[in-house]
Amino acid sequence: MSPKQLETHYDAIIVGAGAAGLSASLGLLRSEAYERMRGDGREPRILVLSKLQPLRSHTGSAEGGIAASLGNIEHDDWHWHLYDTIKGGDWLVDQDMAAILAEHAPATVIGLEHDGVAFSRTEDGRIAQRLFGGHTVEFGRQPVHRTAYAADRIGHQILHSLWQQCVREGIEFAEEWYVSDLVVERDDAGAAHARGLVVLDTHTGKVHGIEADTIMLATGGAGRLFHTTSNSWDLTGDGMALALDAGLQLEDIEFVQFHPTGLAHTGILLSEAARGEGGRLLNADGEHFMDRYAPGHGDLAARDVVSRSIMAEVDAGRGVADPKDPDGPRDCVWLDLRAVGHDVLEKRLPEVCATVRQYAGRDPSRDLIPIKPTAHYTMGGIPIAADGNVYEWTGDARRPVEGLYAAGECSCVSVHGANRLGANSLLDACLFGTRAGEAMASRIEGTAPHDDATAAIPSVADAANLRRRAVDSLLTSAASTEPSDDDAGAGEDNAYRLMADLGAIMERHAAVRCDHDGLIKALHAIECELVPRAERLTAHSDTAAYNQEITAILEARHLLTVAQAMLSAADARHESRGALFRRDFPERDDKGFLAHSMTGPDRVVSWQPVAITDYPPKSRTY
Ligand SMILES: Cc1cc2nc3c(=O)[nH]c(=O)nc-3n(C[C@H](O)[C@H](O)[C@H](O)COP(=O)(O)OP(=O)(O)OC[C@H]3O[C@@H](n4cnc5c(N)ncnc54)[C@H](O)[C@@H]3O)c2cc1C
């Protein structure tokens, strides 16, 4: 599938081959604009670049399901889905965008079914739906079966189906190519235009500059910022850092969702479906404590609420130790799946059962399972409009970045606000990914076909030369570096250690709860210790081909860039909302902070109003 030789110019490059990138590719190819172009004899050049083989994208790990008011089990209404999304997001949701999400959710799920997703079925053959936290009927009255699922392997189904459709359409993939730079130019009026990418072919170690009229970032989240995370190791916030490094902003980047049920010590996700199917959380006294924190919603309250409740139990001394480390910290609580029953466990939660057996050595139908909150999802990201076009906030208006699009977890279309509801992110990635692909096709149709005789764009060539020299110097220093006694010296240090140290700092100061002092300590440690260490890193082998350490160094630097933006935005928000809980500002403050943070590369935070169309803010306790 990998092309031997890439072109120097493409009409469209999509970076990322998860749900968002693959949906965008299909959206582009299946659009009316694309059909018209082909009808006119024009064959746009399109490329999907991915640092992983596409089927290794994190989308494949999604377990629980995808939300849509199909109403297959009980009556449902997309307005209720909209309301739950807004309320779950603690009113930091742009309601016009969430309306698109909720209204088009059923068509998105049916579209996935047509593309081959093998959903679990009801007795009468319709797509089965399960309970998920925060999804209710009649504006919060009681939980609703809204989440379409495929046992607990929805992501695997979606990723494989979309990828197979892409293969069928003949989409060109460049697999295991790492995008290191996004080239954006500014015109005399200050408006930004995307021009191209700098890409490292990890197979050869060669750096290429590639021009593109339209570029899409679909690079996923940044869970690796934290030591305990449900995310795969590749989720290093690359797209977000590429945007910041190109002088663009991130929106609401302070909001990181901690999923309540990460398996102790590993952080591996035990899907919310486990509680949807009847699992309960117990403290050290055997008390079902969620009834106290969220009466009427209990274990299926929104994720931020459940994560904070777990931490409150731990702080009150009612936590339990991981049985694998009985003398270790009592920083877990129990997940009790015993009442779910062996048959339901095996049929509907096979992945959860396998994970518990394999990594905890416990039997979910007989044993209690130790869990703790795990970094799961970045609500914020690269700001986009409804068609996926990236924009900048100038202080009083949005200004589009010409030719640049984004979708999926790296982006922020403001449908998740301060806290995403479970099963809404696959929906976001597929729906807004498709829309972005369609918008890209329209843009390509509106531009003249590329003339290969046109001179190369100097900014792209310059950025590629700069990166080429930087990679060469990582390799040549490897050849000349002697092991050093200094622990943090270039010879001893490495990107993996640096990422682990960053994860520990972020976990200590910014996980689930934070305050000004901790955030400043974390920022200081990153600026004064980790960034200089990252600058000094070199590879330990001077072989360019398949040198994974080169990629890891670039990833570590990207993580540091995102971490600094995240901590700065968290420090600027003097309130608690959704997933951001400030110990020093424990209340939500709608007067001061019902606004999206927009954090630039200089880490200056400005504020953009929230679009409130139908549902004025109310208090939120669960
Ligand atoms: C364990 C787990 C379970 C989940 N369960 C659910 C669920 O049940 N329901 C739900 O709605 N959501 C769930 N989520 C969230 C959801 O799966 C993700 O938000 C979503 O799949 C993200 O899709 P994406 O396309 O944005 O990114 P990803 O699937 O992460 O793909 C990112 C892509 O970008 C590429 N990439 C990244 N950086 C670069 C670079 N520098 N150069 C080139 N390529 C790059 C990668 O190769 C990859 O192809 C879950 C998440 C996790 C971690």
XYZ file of C-alpha atoms and ligand atoms in Angstrom:
675
model
C 0.000 0.000 0.000
C 2.819 2.466 0.672
C 3.815 4.397 -2.419
C 7.442 3.971 -3.381
C 7.751 7.599 -4.353
C 5.503 10.389 -3.165
C 4.574 13.316 -5.383
C 5.887 16.745 -4.432
C 2.387 18.212 -4.630
C -1.091 16.928 -3.735
C -4.524 18.462 -4.010
C -5.306 17.070 -0.561
C -3.308 15.416 2.186
C -5.060 13.873 5.155
C -2.808 13.275 8.152
C -4.136 10.396 10.214
C -5.930 7.150 9.397
C -8.232 6.691 12.394
C -12.003 7.204 12.311
C -11.630 10.900 11.457
C -8.994 10.587 8.726
C -10.626 7.608 7.024
C -14.099 9.218 7.209
C -12.640 12.370 5.653
C -11.044 10.360 2.845
C -14.335 8.666 2.065
C -16.269 11.936 2.468
C -13.967 13.540 -0.082
C -14.114 10.708 -2.595
C -17.856 10.216 -2.331
C -18.720 13.919 -2.546
C -20.636 15.505 -5.385
C -17.749 17.909 -5.979
C -15.368 14.982 -6.484
C -17.816 13.285 -8.845
C -18.086 16.476 -10.874
C -14.305 16.820 -11.077
C -13.940 13.275 -12.308
C -16.790 13.850 -14.759
C -14.760 16.776 -16.130
C -11.724 14.545 -16.492
C -9.928 15.930 -13.445
C -8.375 13.368 -11.100
C -7.384 15.128 -7.862
C -4.263 13.761 -6.181
C -5.111 12.679 -2.641
C -2.850 11.110 -0.041
C -3.421 9.779 3.473
C -0.307 9.979 5.643
C -0.095 7.993 8.857
C 2.691 7.444 11.341
C 1.142 4.044 12.044
C -0.121 1.342 9.788
C -3.777 2.555 9.626
C -5.242 -0.463 11.423
C -3.094 0.325 14.464
C -4.810 3.695 14.976
C -6.293 4.164 18.436
C -9.820 4.167 17.032
C -9.428 0.387 16.905
C -9.351 0.263 20.725
C -12.743 1.911 21.217
C -14.939 -0.469 23.102
C -18.335 0.722 24.268
C -20.171 2.135 21.278
C -21.389 5.110 19.282
C -24.341 7.251 20.364
C -27.387 7.939 18.183
C -31.084 8.377 18.958
C -32.092 5.448 16.756
C -34.760 4.489 19.274
C -34.343 0.773 18.602
C -34.894 -0.292 22.216
C -37.112 2.510 23.506
C -38.398 5.811 22.196
C -35.655 8.401 21.780
C -35.339 11.891 20.307
C -32.268 13.706 18.969
C -33.207 16.796 21.006
C -32.710 14.732 24.178
C -29.316 13.628 22.851
C -28.514 17.292 22.166
C -29.542 18.327 25.662
C -27.517 15.541 27.297
C -24.453 16.523 25.256
C -24.772 20.159 26.329
C -25.405 19.313 29.934
C -22.647 16.673 30.008
C -20.279 19.341 28.627
C -21.219 21.645 31.525
C -22.642 24.214 29.101
C -19.301 24.902 27.430
C -20.737 23.295 24.285
C -21.462 25.290 21.116
C -25.106 24.335 20.851
C -25.353 24.874 17.084
C -22.529 22.349 16.571
C -23.985 19.864 19.060
C -27.313 20.093 17.208
C -25.535 18.924 14.038
C -23.959 16.087 16.021
C -27.196 14.854 17.577
C -29.440 15.349 14.549
C -27.104 13.562 12.127
C -26.085 10.793 14.532
C -28.659 8.217 13.339
C -27.682 8.718 9.664
C -24.002 8.434 10.621
C -24.566 5.101 12.366
C -26.652 3.765 9.470
C -23.907 4.908 7.100
C -21.380 2.922 9.116
C -23.676 -0.090 8.974
C -23.776 0.223 5.183
C -19.989 0.441 5.134
C -19.810 -2.921 6.868
C -19.792 -2.331 10.640
C -21.174 -5.517 12.206
C -23.240 -4.023 15.027
C -24.686 -6.260 17.721
C -28.366 -6.910 17.053
C -31.679 -6.967 18.899
C -33.800 -10.125 18.762
C -35.699 -8.692 15.794
C -32.509 -7.819 13.913
C -32.172 -4.104 14.528
C -28.963 -2.403 15.721
C -28.716 -3.073 19.467
C -28.270 -0.143 21.858
C -27.046 0.010 25.430
C -27.040 2.422 28.356
C -24.112 4.833 28.664
C -23.345 7.519 31.253
C -25.186 10.825 30.894
C -27.520 9.709 28.064
C -31.138 10.161 29.141
C -34.742 10.499 27.977
C -36.786 13.651 28.384
C -34.000 16.010 29.378
C -32.488 14.042 32.210
C -35.501 12.053 33.440
C -33.873 8.606 33.295
C -31.111 6.689 31.464
C -31.780 5.651 27.849
C -30.451 2.861 25.600
C -28.787 5.139 23.006
C -25.361 3.628 22.379
C -25.097 1.374 19.322
C -22.469 -1.277 19.920
C -20.598 -4.280 18.542
C -20.018 -6.342 21.698
C -17.225 -4.242 23.254
C -15.241 -3.869 20.037
C -16.950 -1.009 18.232
C -13.691 0.741 17.333
C -12.221 -2.377 15.762
C -15.344 -2.746 13.637
C -15.400 0.893 12.548
C -11.672 1.115 11.799
C -11.594 -2.060 9.733
C -14.772 -1.242 7.823
C -13.693 2.301 6.931
C -10.195 1.147 5.987
C -11.572 -1.584 3.737
C -13.804 0.971 2.015
C -10.774 3.207 1.483
C -8.830 0.310 0.002
C -11.766 -0.425 -2.274
C -11.795 3.210 -3.418
C -8.078 2.950 -4.191
C -7.001 5.676 -1.758
C -3.233 6.112 -1.620
C -1.738 5.632 1.848
C 1.763 6.491 3.008
C 2.120 4.296 6.074
C 4.631 4.955 8.836
C 5.425 8.425 7.560
C 5.698 10.928 10.398
C 4.592 14.528 9.862
C 7.028 16.768 11.737
C 6.019 20.231 10.504
C 3.015 22.053 9.132
C 3.932 24.965 6.881
C 1.625 27.954 7.180
C 2.290 31.309 5.513
C 0.703 34.651 6.357
C -0.363 37.185 3.757
C 0.014 40.957 4.117
C -3.336 41.169 5.928
C -2.134 38.558 8.440
C -4.411 35.764 7.207
C -2.910 32.264 7.448
C -2.647 29.867 4.461
C -1.589 26.210 4.773
C 1.080 25.405 2.183
C 2.459 21.980 2.908
C 4.003 19.482 5.282
C 7.411 18.214 6.234
C 7.375 14.455 6.575
C 9.847 11.852 7.806
C 9.722 8.496 6.037
C 10.511 6.285 9.022
C 11.525 3.405 6.762
C 14.403 5.283 5.176
C 14.913 8.160 7.608
C 14.589 10.621 4.705
C 12.840 13.956 5.176
C 10.490 15.250 2.444
C 8.748 18.571 1.892
C 5.323 18.045 0.299
C 3.071 20.829 -0.944
C -0.706 20.563 -0.706
C -3.624 22.864 -1.540
C -5.721 21.396 1.258
C -4.412 19.686 4.374
C -6.324 17.910 7.069
C -5.065 17.056 10.545
C -6.746 13.973 12.014
C -3.981 12.951 14.381
C -5.977 11.926 17.472
C -5.483 12.847 21.129
C -2.700 13.439 23.622
C -3.297 10.916 26.426
C 0.404 10.200 26.697
C 0.766 13.492 28.549
C -0.228 11.528 31.651
C 1.386 8.527 33.267
C -1.920 6.703 33.713
C -3.746 6.681 30.394
C -6.113 4.513 28.413
C -4.574 5.819 25.197
C -2.128 3.946 23.036
C 1.439 5.204 23.140
C 1.251 6.942 19.809
C -1.192 9.560 21.127
C 1.373 12.288 21.577
C -0.690 15.325 20.543
C 1.216 15.717 17.267
C -1.487 17.573 15.349
C -2.060 19.984 18.209
C 1.661 20.689 18.472
C 1.957 21.069 14.679
C -0.753 23.743 14.859
C 0.913 25.575 17.764
C 4.336 25.372 16.114
C 2.795 26.886 12.971
C 1.577 29.862 15.021
C -2.055 28.734 15.399
C -4.172 28.335 18.547
C -5.768 25.514 20.530
C -9.277 25.767 21.950
C -10.336 24.571 25.443
C -7.138 22.548 25.734
C -7.336 22.547 29.555
C -10.131 19.970 29.487
C -8.890 16.383 29.704
C -11.337 13.636 30.465
C -10.313 11.027 33.004
C -12.259 7.842 32.475
C -13.300 6.449 35.859
C -12.466 2.822 35.192
C -8.841 2.345 34.238
C -7.462 -0.994 35.380
C -5.133 -0.467 38.368
C -1.476 0.130 37.496
C -1.966 -0.258 33.767
C -4.510 2.493 33.029
C -6.047 0.162 30.432
C -9.662 1.043 29.851
C -12.467 -1.092 31.174
C -15.307 0.208 29.037
C -18.149 2.239 30.494
C -20.284 -0.522 28.996
C -19.255 -2.510 32.087
C -21.330 -0.126 34.207
C -23.935 0.164 31.430
C -24.451 -3.586 31.780
C -24.842 -3.333 35.570
C -21.327 -3.047 37.040
C -21.082 -1.067 40.306
C -18.331 0.859 42.060
C -17.587 -0.010 45.691
C -15.262 1.601 48.216
C -13.110 -0.155 50.830
C -16.168 -0.475 53.109
C -18.097 -2.245 50.343
C -20.351 0.812 50.005
C -21.929 1.613 46.639
C -20.807 5.219 47.016
C -22.051 6.731 43.730
C -25.600 6.828 45.105
C -24.328 9.416 47.557
C -22.661 11.621 44.910
C -25.196 11.360 42.066
C -28.586 10.239 43.390
C -30.729 8.747 40.632
C -27.748 8.349 38.236
C -25.264 6.508 40.421
C -22.534 4.725 38.486
C -23.793 6.121 35.185
C -23.326 9.770 36.092
C -21.087 11.685 33.671
C -17.418 10.663 33.683
C -15.990 13.760 35.346
C -18.419 13.342 38.227
C -17.591 9.652 38.711
C -13.808 10.256 38.476
C -13.941 13.036 41.071
C -16.137 10.906 43.335
C -13.578 8.079 43.187
C -10.799 10.502 44.100
C -12.913 11.880 46.962
C -13.338 8.355 48.331
C -9.596 7.759 48.037
C -8.863 11.091 49.791
C -11.278 10.132 52.587
C -9.260 6.951 53.202
C -11.844 4.640 51.660
C -9.678 3.589 48.718
C -8.255 0.102 48.183
C -4.812 -1.086 47.162
C -4.198 -3.030 43.978
C -4.181 -6.702 45.118
C -1.055 -7.136 42.989
C 0.650 -4.608 45.286
C -1.157 -4.976 48.647
C 1.315 -2.708 50.468
C 1.099 -0.024 47.780
C -1.028 3.146 47.826
C -4.745 2.758 48.488
C -5.585 4.822 45.397
C -8.144 2.531 43.731
C -11.766 1.518 44.284
C -13.492 -1.718 43.241
C -15.455 -2.361 40.089
C -17.944 -5.102 40.904
C -19.174 -7.058 37.870
C -20.228 -10.151 39.798
C -23.974 -9.464 39.541
C -23.794 -8.988 35.752
C -23.598 -12.730 35.322
C -21.191 -14.948 33.441
C -23.187 -15.164 30.200
C -23.747 -11.425 29.779
C -20.098 -10.785 30.626
C -18.858 -13.177 27.977
C -21.338 -12.108 25.316
C -21.391 -8.335 25.730
C -18.083 -7.562 27.461
C -15.560 -10.058 26.090
C -12.724 -7.491 25.852
C -13.297 -6.272 29.422
C -13.194 -9.867 30.669
C -10.060 -10.695 28.693
C -8.278 -7.548 29.924
C -9.148 -8.256 33.563
C -7.971 -11.860 33.292
C -4.806 -11.073 31.403
C -3.584 -7.976 33.226
C -5.059 -8.343 36.719
C -5.200 -12.137 36.921
C -8.776 -11.910 38.217
C -12.078 -13.457 37.176
C -14.705 -10.713 36.635
C -17.602 -13.061 37.368
C -16.143 -13.876 40.835
C -13.576 -11.220 41.852
C -13.681 -7.506 42.555
C -11.566 -5.499 40.095
C -9.281 -2.638 41.242
C -9.739 0.502 39.118
C -8.644 4.157 39.134
C -9.312 7.140 36.825
C -7.213 7.102 33.641
C -6.479 9.942 31.189
C -8.778 9.201 28.296
C -9.808 12.027 26.008
C -8.775 15.575 25.099
C -11.943 17.643 24.758
C -10.026 20.625 23.389
C -7.867 20.866 20.302
C -7.450 22.645 16.988
C -10.464 24.973 16.596
C -12.682 24.115 13.625
C -15.953 25.323 12.114
C -18.812 22.990 11.127
C -17.109 22.132 7.806
C -13.824 21.228 9.509
C -12.043 24.421 8.427
C -9.498 25.476 11.055
C -9.841 29.051 12.279
C -8.038 31.543 14.496
C -9.712 33.712 17.094
C -8.495 37.257 16.590
C -9.959 38.689 19.789
C -13.335 39.590 18.354
C -13.884 37.381 15.309
C -12.980 34.060 13.721
C -10.557 34.125 10.814
C -10.297 30.938 8.710
C -6.930 29.340 8.021
C -7.059 28.873 4.261
C -6.663 25.281 3.129
C -6.372 23.795 6.614
C -8.900 21.353 8.044
C -9.046 19.145 11.122
C -11.367 16.533 12.621
C -11.551 13.915 15.347
C -9.878 14.026 18.712
C -7.123 16.475 17.722
C -9.773 19.046 16.819
C -12.338 21.043 18.757
C -15.669 21.744 17.106
C -17.001 22.397 20.612
C -19.493 19.568 20.821
C -17.950 18.095 23.978
C -17.491 21.318 25.941
C -15.835 20.721 29.286
C -16.626 17.007 29.444
C -17.453 14.572 26.649
C -20.297 12.098 27.010
C -19.284 8.502 26.377
C -19.951 7.248 22.817
C -20.016 10.800 21.409
C -16.440 10.880 20.150
C -16.569 8.189 17.490
C -19.678 10.006 16.338
C -17.805 13.327 16.283
C -14.851 11.798 14.399
C -16.984 10.035 11.764
C -19.523 12.813 11.247
C -17.271 15.873 11.260
C -14.532 13.893 9.488
C -16.933 13.189 6.608
C -18.064 16.809 6.501
C -14.472 18.021 6.392
C -13.708 15.641 3.517
C -16.688 17.020 1.582
C -15.593 20.596 2.255
C -12.083 19.777 1.057
C -13.507 18.407 -2.193
C -15.452 21.646 -2.748
C -12.328 23.669 -2.111
C -10.300 21.596 -4.560
C -13.039 22.011 -7.171
C -12.833 25.776 -6.715
C -9.077 25.927 -7.349
C -7.316 25.520 -10.674
C -5.630 22.144 -11.229
C -1.985 22.196 -10.194
C 0.570 22.819 -12.901
C 3.555 20.589 -12.234
C 5.786 23.144 -13.940
C 5.040 25.670 -11.147
C 8.078 26.596 -9.069
C 8.361 24.936 -5.661
C 6.995 26.874 -2.683
C 10.084 28.251 -0.888
C 8.576 28.064 2.626
C 7.940 24.321 2.253
C 11.413 23.657 0.852
C 13.003 25.774 3.616
C 11.103 23.975 6.385
C 12.120 20.605 4.918
C 15.793 21.647 4.764
C 15.690 22.832 8.362
C 14.146 19.578 9.549
C 16.567 17.517 7.433
C 19.507 19.205 9.121
C 17.928 18.723 12.564
C 17.394 14.992 11.963
C 20.910 14.643 10.568
C 22.308 16.259 13.680
C 20.344 13.857 15.940
C 22.028 11.023 14.044
C 25.527 12.475 13.816
C 25.513 13.311 17.518
C 24.550 9.684 18.122
C 27.736 8.627 16.377
C 29.852 10.943 18.502
C 28.093 10.772 21.892
C 29.974 9.067 24.679
C 27.928 7.765 27.615
C 28.005 10.425 30.314
C 28.005 10.265 34.119
C 25.514 13.064 34.200
C 22.110 11.385 34.433
C 20.478 14.055 32.317
C 23.354 14.284 29.856
C 22.780 13.606 26.182
C 24.353 10.154 26.305
C 22.223 8.776 29.133
C 18.929 10.497 28.593
C 16.352 9.356 26.092
C 12.917 10.340 24.826
C 11.136 7.496 26.620
C 12.508 8.530 29.989
C 11.589 12.107 29.267
C 8.006 11.149 28.392
C 7.763 9.111 31.603
C 8.980 12.101 33.641
C 6.484 14.375 31.908
C 3.714 11.844 32.618
C 4.587 11.818 36.313
C 4.623 15.634 36.548
C 1.296 15.978 34.747
C -0.245 13.256 36.866
C 0.908 14.856 40.108
C -0.215 18.386 39.251
C -2.934 18.244 36.616
C -4.821 14.930 36.818
C -8.534 15.072 37.789
C -7.901 18.026 40.168
C -5.458 20.928 40.160
C -4.682 24.372 41.606
C -2.563 27.375 40.735
C 0.478 26.302 42.751
C 0.571 22.832 41.206
C 0.047 24.119 37.673
C 2.875 26.632 38.059
C 5.147 23.953 39.535
C 4.415 21.723 36.544
C 4.997 24.547 34.062
C 8.252 25.457 35.781
C 9.510 21.875 35.743
C 8.668 21.538 32.056
C 10.204 24.853 31.034
C 13.326 24.652 33.158
C 14.083 20.928 33.135
C 12.239 18.960 30.488
C 12.434 21.386 27.551
C 16.232 21.818 27.893
C 16.555 18.039 28.215
C 14.448 17.571 25.084
C 16.698 19.993 23.200
C 19.753 17.974 24.190
C 18.314 14.579 23.210
C 20.090 12.657 20.484
C 19.560 9.235 18.982
C 21.623 6.332 20.331
C 22.128 4.806 16.914
C 23.280 6.709 13.831
C 21.280 4.473 11.484
C 18.651 6.534 9.692
C 16.447 3.642 8.528
C 13.769 2.453 10.974
C 15.289 4.551 13.752
C 12.282 4.791 16.048
C 14.148 6.978 18.481
C 14.064 9.861 15.990
C 10.272 9.721 15.953
C 10.169 9.393 19.732
C 12.294 12.534 20.158
C 9.971 14.500 17.881
C 6.948 13.096 19.740
C 8.405 14.006 23.137
C 8.947 17.580 21.970
C 5.381 17.723 20.680
C 4.086 16.508 24.041
C 5.996 19.250 25.840
C 4.508 21.880 23.525
C 0.966 20.655 24.183
C 1.579 20.289 27.928
C 2.625 23.914 28.245
C -0.476 25.123 26.393
C -2.675 22.849 28.510
C -1.246 23.998 31.834
C -1.385 27.664 30.814
C -5.033 27.387 29.799
C -5.892 25.504 33.010
C -4.203 28.216 35.054
C -6.079 30.978 33.207
C -9.497 29.468 33.965
C -10.371 30.553 37.495
C -13.324 28.241 37.947
C -14.243 24.548 38.027
C -16.202 23.208 35.067
C -16.643 19.704 33.708
C -13.378 17.808 33.687
C -11.370 20.762 35.035
C -11.621 20.885 38.805
C -9.666 23.725 40.421
C -9.272 23.207 44.155
C -8.694 26.945 44.545
C -11.791 27.870 42.464
C -14.225 25.028 43.217
C -17.348 26.689 41.738
C -18.436 27.149 38.146
C -18.389 30.856 37.256
C -20.620 31.578 34.257
C -20.170 35.330 34.602
C -16.413 35.134 34.260
C -15.723 31.948 32.303
C -18.627 30.769 30.185
C -16.164 31.104 27.294
C -13.789 28.989 25.213
C -10.130 29.443 26.001
C -7.977 30.072 22.922
C -4.304 29.433 23.683
C -1.641 30.565 21.243
C 1.962 29.425 20.799
C 3.079 32.220 23.145
C 0.713 30.622 25.713
C -1.348 33.795 25.915
C -4.986 32.843 26.532
C -7.878 34.783 25.002
C -11.585 33.978 25.309
C -14.218 33.225 22.694
C -17.969 33.299 23.480
C -19.914 30.037 23.655
C -22.799 29.617 21.163
C -25.912 29.186 23.314
C -28.966 28.771 21.107
C -31.565 26.684 22.925
C -30.610 25.709 26.434
C -29.433 28.404 28.867
C -26.926 27.197 31.466
C -28.273 25.370 34.489
C -26.470 23.899 37.438
C -25.129 20.407 36.934
C -24.564 17.936 39.698
C -24.264 14.601 37.921
C -9.433 2.619 25.026
C -10.378 3.598 24.382
C -11.722 3.296 24.249
C -12.585 4.210 23.652
N -13.907 3.879 23.540
C -14.745 4.748 22.898
C -16.117 4.402 22.707
O -16.577 3.322 23.067
N -16.914 5.306 22.067
C -16.455 6.509 21.621
O -17.234 7.285 21.041
N -15.154 6.851 21.787
C -14.293 5.997 22.406
N -12.975 6.346 22.566
C -12.480 7.594 21.970
C -12.342 7.428 20.461
O -11.946 6.119 20.159
C -11.309 8.379 19.879
O -11.551 9.699 20.313
C -11.365 8.363 18.348
O -11.272 7.047 17.864
C -10.246 9.215 17.769
O -10.199 9.037 16.381
P -9.184 9.906 15.526
O -9.396 9.525 14.106
O -9.338 11.338 15.887
O -7.718 9.485 16.028
P -6.944 8.071 16.097
O -7.815 6.908 15.861
O -6.154 8.116 17.349
O -5.951 8.144 14.862
C -4.872 9.048 14.818
C -4.146 8.868 13.499
O -3.218 9.917 13.325
C -1.992 9.411 12.865
N -0.944 10.350 13.321
C -0.822 10.930 14.535
N 0.247 11.742 14.545
C 0.804 11.689 13.308
C 1.932 12.304 12.701
N 2.715 13.155 13.366
N 2.218 11.989 11.418
C 1.453 11.106 10.724
N 0.365 10.500 11.256
C 0.044 10.806 12.522
C -1.889 8.018 13.472
O -1.047 7.214 12.687
C -3.349 7.568 13.411
O -3.606 6.971 12.153
C -12.092 5.443 23.175
C -10.750 5.746 23.294
C -9.904 4.843 23.918
C -8.471 5.240 24.093
